[in-house]
């Protein structure tokens, strides 16, 4: 395990993923019944944007840095506002110095009755995550392989909620692992919402992944991809797969993703795609 999210925290892919994550949490909050979030690859929790890792890549400046500084059209701005407010809550001085990863964004949006289970296997990231979550009794961090956790924690007793699967894509077989894992998980907990993140570097692998999901028998799958265009030597596009997305999420993403892609674009070729792999068409 070499991947360290601290180099990438707050970049365009985090903004895309976390803006959608916050929308899903807002939908879950619409009903009073408790929900559970299972974050299988949770990361360290809170990232120092002034630290050596973030400074070395500067990726956050083209991600959260830009979206905080650039006004969007009103409809998109109101959909993005809860995410920006959550980020602002970790930066009480106003200037952007810290970026909350998925478990802290989840906690921020959770109510007293909701629960978070966060898996992180890398020891130093797990120790940081434990520190970041320590004071909050609604959250539990576990030093467990997220793929094992996915099987072990499903279905949660709340019977409603979200599973976020956000692996580092260090292994060559990560796409097929992801496809197998989601099929198995969805069988164990058919009504859960699932959000999967993937990088778009190898277009053939991504196409194959989409086809495998479309033929998997899972009835409702929405796919979103966002590209920032420009040079091709590092990550310039990422995707999300959403199984059982909340009602109206697709409509919200249709409003939000175009303006977001324009703000995040670093060159020609930027944009977004949104389609149903199964259902809703
Ligand atoms: N979900 C986080 C967020 O949105 O803020 C970012 C997670 S980062 C992309 C992936 C994380 O998975 C890394 O912190 C890495 O240490 C961790 N990791 C790698 N292999 C893992 C495994 N098998 N089980 C659990 N965590 C793992």
Coordinates of C-alpha atoms and ligand atoms in Angstrom, one line a residue:
X1 CA 0.0 0.0 0.0
X2 CA 1.8 3.1 -1.2
X3 CA -1.2 5.3 -1.9
X4 CA -1.4 8.4 0.3
X5 CA -4.5 10.5 -0.1
X6 CA -2.8 13.5 1.5
X7 CA -1.2 14.3 -1.9
X8 CA -4.6 14.4 -3.7
X9 CA -7.0 15.7 -1.0
X10 CA -9.3 18.4 -2.3
X11 CA -8.4 17.8 -6.0
X12 CA -11.0 17.8 -8.8
X13 CA -11.8 14.1 -8.2
X14 CA -12.4 14.7 -4.5
X15 CA -14.7 17.7 -5.3
X16 CA -16.7 15.6 -7.8
X17 CA -17.0 12.7 -5.4
X18 CA -17.7 14.7 -2.2
X19 CA -20.2 17.0 -3.8
X20 CA -22.2 14.0 -4.9
X21 CA -21.7 12.3 -1.5
X22 CA -23.1 15.3 0.3
X23 CA -26.2 15.3 -2.0
X24 CA -26.8 11.7 -1.2
X25 CA -26.5 12.3 2.6
X26 CA -29.0 15.2 2.3
X27 CA -31.5 12.8 0.6
X28 CA -31.0 10.2 3.4
X29 CA -31.7 12.9 6.0
X30 CA -35.2 13.5 4.4
X31 CA -36.6 10.6 6.4
X32 CA -36.4 10.5 10.2
X33 CA -35.3 6.8 10.4
X34 CA -31.6 6.3 11.2
X35 CA -29.2 5.5 8.4
X36 CA -25.8 3.8 8.3
X37 CA -22.8 4.8 6.2
X38 CA -20.1 2.3 5.5
X39 CA -16.9 3.8 4.1
X40 CA -14.7 0.9 2.9
X41 CA -11.6 2.9 2.1
X42 CA -11.9 5.9 4.4
X43 CA -8.5 7.5 4.4
X44 CA -7.0 9.7 7.1
X45 CA -10.1 11.9 7.8
X46 CA -8.7 15.4 7.8
X47 CA -6.0 16.7 5.4
X48 CA -3.6 19.6 6.0
X49 CA -3.6 21.6 2.8
X50 CA -0.5 23.6 4.1
X51 CA 1.5 20.4 4.7
X52 CA 4.3 19.0 2.5
X53 CA 2.2 16.4 0.6
X54 CA -0.5 18.9 -0.4
X55 CA 2.1 21.5 -1.2
X56 CA 4.1 19.2 -3.4
X57 CA 1.3 18.5 -5.8
X58 CA -0.8 21.6 -5.3
X59 CA -3.8 19.6 -6.7
X60 CA -6.2 21.1 -4.2
X61 CA -5.7 24.6 -5.7
X62 CA -7.2 23.4 -9.0
X63 CA -10.0 21.6 -7.1
X64 CA -11.6 22.9 -3.9
X65 CA -9.5 26.1 -4.3
X66 CA -11.2 26.9 -7.6
X67 CA -14.7 26.0 -6.7
X68 CA -14.6 28.1 -3.5
X69 CA -13.4 31.0 -5.5
X70 CA -15.6 30.8 -8.6
X71 CA -19.3 31.6 -8.4
X72 CA -21.6 29.1 -10.2
X73 CA -25.0 29.7 -11.8
X74 CA -27.6 29.9 -9.1
X75 CA -29.2 26.4 -9.5
X76 CA -25.8 24.7 -9.5
X77 CA -24.6 26.9 -6.7
X78 CA -27.4 26.0 -4.4
X79 CA -26.8 22.3 -5.0
X80 CA -23.1 22.7 -4.2
X81 CA -23.6 25.0 -1.2
X82 CA -24.0 22.2 1.5
X83 CA -20.7 20.7 0.4
X84 CA -18.9 24.0 0.5
X85 CA -20.5 24.8 3.9
X86 CA -19.2 21.5 5.2
X87 CA -15.7 22.3 4.0
X88 CA -15.9 25.8 5.5
X89 CA -16.8 24.3 8.9
X90 CA -13.3 22.8 9.0
X91 CA -11.7 26.2 8.1
X92 CA -13.1 28.5 10.8
X93 CA -10.6 31.2 10.0
X94 CA -12.0 31.6 6.5
X95 CA -8.8 30.7 4.6
X96 CA -8.6 27.2 3.2
X97 CA -6.1 25.2 5.3
X98 CA -7.8 21.9 5.9
X99 CA -9.8 19.5 3.8
X100 CA -12.3 17.0 5.2
X101 CA -12.2 13.5 3.7
X102 CA -15.3 11.4 3.2
X103 CA -15.7 10.2 6.9
X104 CA -15.6 13.7 8.2
X105 CA -18.0 15.0 5.6
X106 CA -20.4 12.1 6.4
X107 CA -20.2 12.9 10.2
X108 CA -20.9 16.5 9.4
X109 CA -24.1 15.6 7.6
X110 CA -25.2 12.8 10.0
X111 CA -27.8 13.3 12.7
X112 CA -27.7 11.9 16.3
X113 CA -29.4 8.7 15.3
X114 CA -27.2 7.9 12.3
X115 CA -24.0 5.8 12.3
X116 CA -20.7 5.6 10.4
X117 CA -18.4 2.6 10.0
X118 CA -15.1 3.6 8.4
X119 CA -12.5 1.0 7.3
X120 CA -8.9 2.1 6.7
X121 CA -6.1 -0.5 6.5
X122 CA -2.9 1.6 6.2
X123 CA -1.6 2.0 9.8
X124 CA -0.7 5.7 9.8
X125 CA -3.9 6.7 7.9
X126 CA -5.9 4.6 10.3
X127 CA -4.2 6.2 13.3
X128 CA -5.0 9.7 11.9
X129 CA -8.6 8.6 11.2
X130 CA -9.0 7.3 14.8
X131 CA -7.8 10.7 16.1
X132 CA -10.2 12.6 13.7
X133 CA -13.2 10.5 14.7
X134 CA -12.3 9.9 18.4
X135 CA -14.7 12.3 20.1
X136 CA -17.7 11.2 18.1
X137 CA -19.7 8.3 19.4
X138 CA -21.7 8.0 16.2
X139 CA -18.6 6.8 14.3
X140 CA -16.4 3.7 14.5
X141 CA -13.1 3.3 12.6
X142 CA -11.8 -0.1 12.0
X143 CA -8.4 -1.3 10.8
X144 CA -9.8 -3.8 8.5
X145 CA -9.4 -4.6 4.8
X146 CA -12.3 -2.7 3.2
X147 CA -13.2 -5.6 0.9
X148 CA -13.6 -7.8 4.0
X149 CA -15.5 -5.1 5.8
X150 CA -17.9 -4.8 2.9
X151 CA -18.9 -8.4 3.4
X152 CA -18.8 -8.3 7.2
X153 CA -20.9 -5.2 7.8
X154 CA -23.7 -5.8 5.3
X155 CA -26.6 -5.5 5.8
X156 CA -26.5 -2.9 8.6
X157 CA -29.1 -3.1 11.2
X158 CA -30.5 0.3 10.2
X159 CA -31.6 -1.2 6.9
X160 CA -31.1 2.1 5.1
X161 CA -28.0 4.0 4.2
X162 CA -24.9 4.2 1.9
X163 CA -21.8 2.2 1.1
X164 CA -18.9 4.3 -0.3
X165 CA -16.3 2.2 -2.0
X166 CA -13.3 4.4 -2.9
X167 CA -10.2 2.1 -3.3
X168 CA -6.7 3.5 -4.3
X169 CA -6.5 1.6 -7.6
X170 CA -3.0 0.4 -7.0
X171 CA -3.7 -3.2 -8.1
X172 CA -4.1 -4.1 -11.7
X173 CA -7.3 -6.1 -11.0
X174 CA -9.0 -3.3 -9.1
X175 CA -11.8 -2.9 -11.6
X176 CA -12.8 -6.5 -11.7
X177 CA -12.5 -6.7 -7.9
X178 CA -14.9 -3.7 -7.7
X179 CA -17.4 -5.2 -10.1
X180 CA -17.4 -8.6 -8.2
X181 CA -17.6 -6.8 -4.8
X182 CA -20.6 -4.7 -5.8
X183 CA -22.5 -7.6 -7.2
X184 CA -21.9 -9.6 -4.0
X185 CA -22.7 -6.7 -1.7
X186 CA -25.9 -5.8 -3.6
X187 CA -27.1 -9.4 -3.2
X188 CA -26.6 -9.1 0.6
X189 CA -28.2 -5.7 0.9
X190 CA -30.3 -5.0 -2.2
X191 CA -31.9 -1.8 -1.0
X192 CA -28.7 0.0 0.1
X193 CA -27.3 2.9 -1.9
X194 CA -23.8 2.3 -3.2
X195 CA -21.3 4.8 -4.5
X196 CA -18.2 3.6 -6.3
X197 CA -15.4 5.8 -7.4
X198 CA -13.0 5.0 -10.2
X199 CA -10.2 6.8 -12.1
X200 CA -10.4 7.1 -15.9
X201 CA -6.9 6.4 -17.2
X202 CA -7.4 3.3 -19.2
X203 CA -10.5 3.8 -21.3
X204 CA -10.7 0.1 -22.3
X205 CA -10.8 -1.0 -18.6
X206 CA -13.5 1.6 -17.8
X207 CA -15.6 0.4 -20.8
X208 CA -15.2 -3.2 -19.7
X209 CA -16.2 -2.3 -16.1
X210 CA -19.3 -0.5 -17.3
X211 CA -20.3 -3.4 -19.4
X212 CA -19.8 -5.9 -16.6
X213 CA -22.0 -3.7 -14.3
X214 CA -24.7 -3.3 -17.0
X215 CA -24.8 -7.1 -17.3
X216 CA -24.6 -7.8 -13.6
X217 CA -28.3 -8.1 -12.9
X218 CA -28.2 -5.1 -10.5
X219 CA -31.4 -3.3 -11.5
X220 CA -30.6 0.4 -11.0
X221 CA -27.2 1.8 -11.8
X222 CA -26.4 5.4 -12.6
X223 CA -23.0 6.4 -14.0
X224 CA -21.4 9.8 -13.9
X225 CA -18.0 10.8 -15.3
X226 CA -16.2 14.1 -15.1
X227 CA -13.2 15.2 -17.1
X228 CA -11.0 18.3 -16.7
X229 CA -9.4 17.9 -20.1
X230 CA -5.9 19.2 -20.9
X231 CA -2.7 17.2 -20.7
X232 CA -2.9 13.4 -20.4
X233 CA 0.1 12.6 -18.2
X234 CA -1.8 12.4 -14.9
X235 CA -5.4 11.8 -13.7
X236 CA -7.7 14.0 -15.7
X237 CA -11.0 12.2 -15.4
X238 CA -12.9 10.2 -12.9
X239 CA -16.2 8.3 -12.6
X240 CA -18.8 7.4 -10.1
X241 CA -21.2 4.5 -10.2
X242 CA -24.3 4.9 -8.1
X243 CA -26.5 1.9 -7.3
X244 CA -30.0 2.7 -6.1
X245 CA -29.4 6.5 -6.2
X246 CA -31.9 8.5 -4.3
X247 CA -34.9 9.8 -6.3
X248 CA -33.9 13.2 -7.9
X249 CA -30.2 12.7 -7.6
X250 CA -29.8 12.2 -11.3
X251 CA -31.7 15.4 -12.0
X252 CA -29.5 17.3 -9.5
X253 CA -26.3 15.9 -11.0
X254 CA -27.5 17.0 -14.5
X255 CA -27.8 20.6 -13.1
X256 CA -24.6 20.5 -11.1
X257 CA -22.0 18.6 -13.2
X258 CA -21.8 20.9 -16.3
X259 CA -21.0 24.0 -14.3
X260 CA -18.7 22.1 -12.0
X261 CA -16.8 20.6 -14.9
X262 CA -16.4 24.1 -16.5
X263 CA -14.9 25.5 -13.2
X264 CA -12.6 22.5 -12.8
X265 CA -11.4 22.3 -16.5
X266 CA -7.7 22.7 -17.0
X267 CA -7.9 22.7 -20.8
X268 CA -9.9 21.5 -23.8
X269 CA -11.8 18.2 -23.5
X270 CA -13.3 18.9 -20.1
X271 CA -16.9 18.0 -19.5
X272 CA -19.2 15.4 -18.0
X273 CA -21.3 12.4 -18.9
X274 CA -24.3 11.0 -17.0
X275 CA -26.2 7.8 -18.1
X276 CA -28.1 4.9 -16.7
X277 CA -26.3 1.6 -17.0
X278 CA -29.5 -0.1 -15.8
X279 CA -33.0 1.1 -15.1
X280 CA -34.7 4.5 -15.3
X281 CA -34.3 5.1 -19.0
Ligands
LIG1 N1 -12.6 7.8 0.8 C1 -11.6 8.8 1.1 C2 -12.1 10.2 0.9 O1 -13.0 10.4 0.0 O2 -11.7 11.1 1.6 C3 -10.3 8.6 0.3 C4 -9.8 7.3 0.3 S1 -8.3 7.0 -0.6 C5 -8.8 7.2 -2.2 C6 -8.1 5.2 -0.4 C7 -7.7 4.8 1.0 O3 -7.8 3.4 1.1 C8 -6.3 5.1 1.4 O4 -6.3 5.9 2.6 C9 -5.6 3.8 1.6 O5 -4.7 3.8 2.7 C10 -6.8 2.9 1.9 N2 -6.6 1.5 1.6 C11 -5.9 0.9 0.7 N3 -6.1 -0.5 0.6 C12 -7.1 -0.7 1.6 C13 -7.9 -1.8 2.0 N4 -7.6 -3.0 1.4 N5 -8.8 -1.7 2.9 C14 -9.1 -0.5 3.5 N6 -8.4 0.6 3.1 C15 -7.5 0.5 2.2

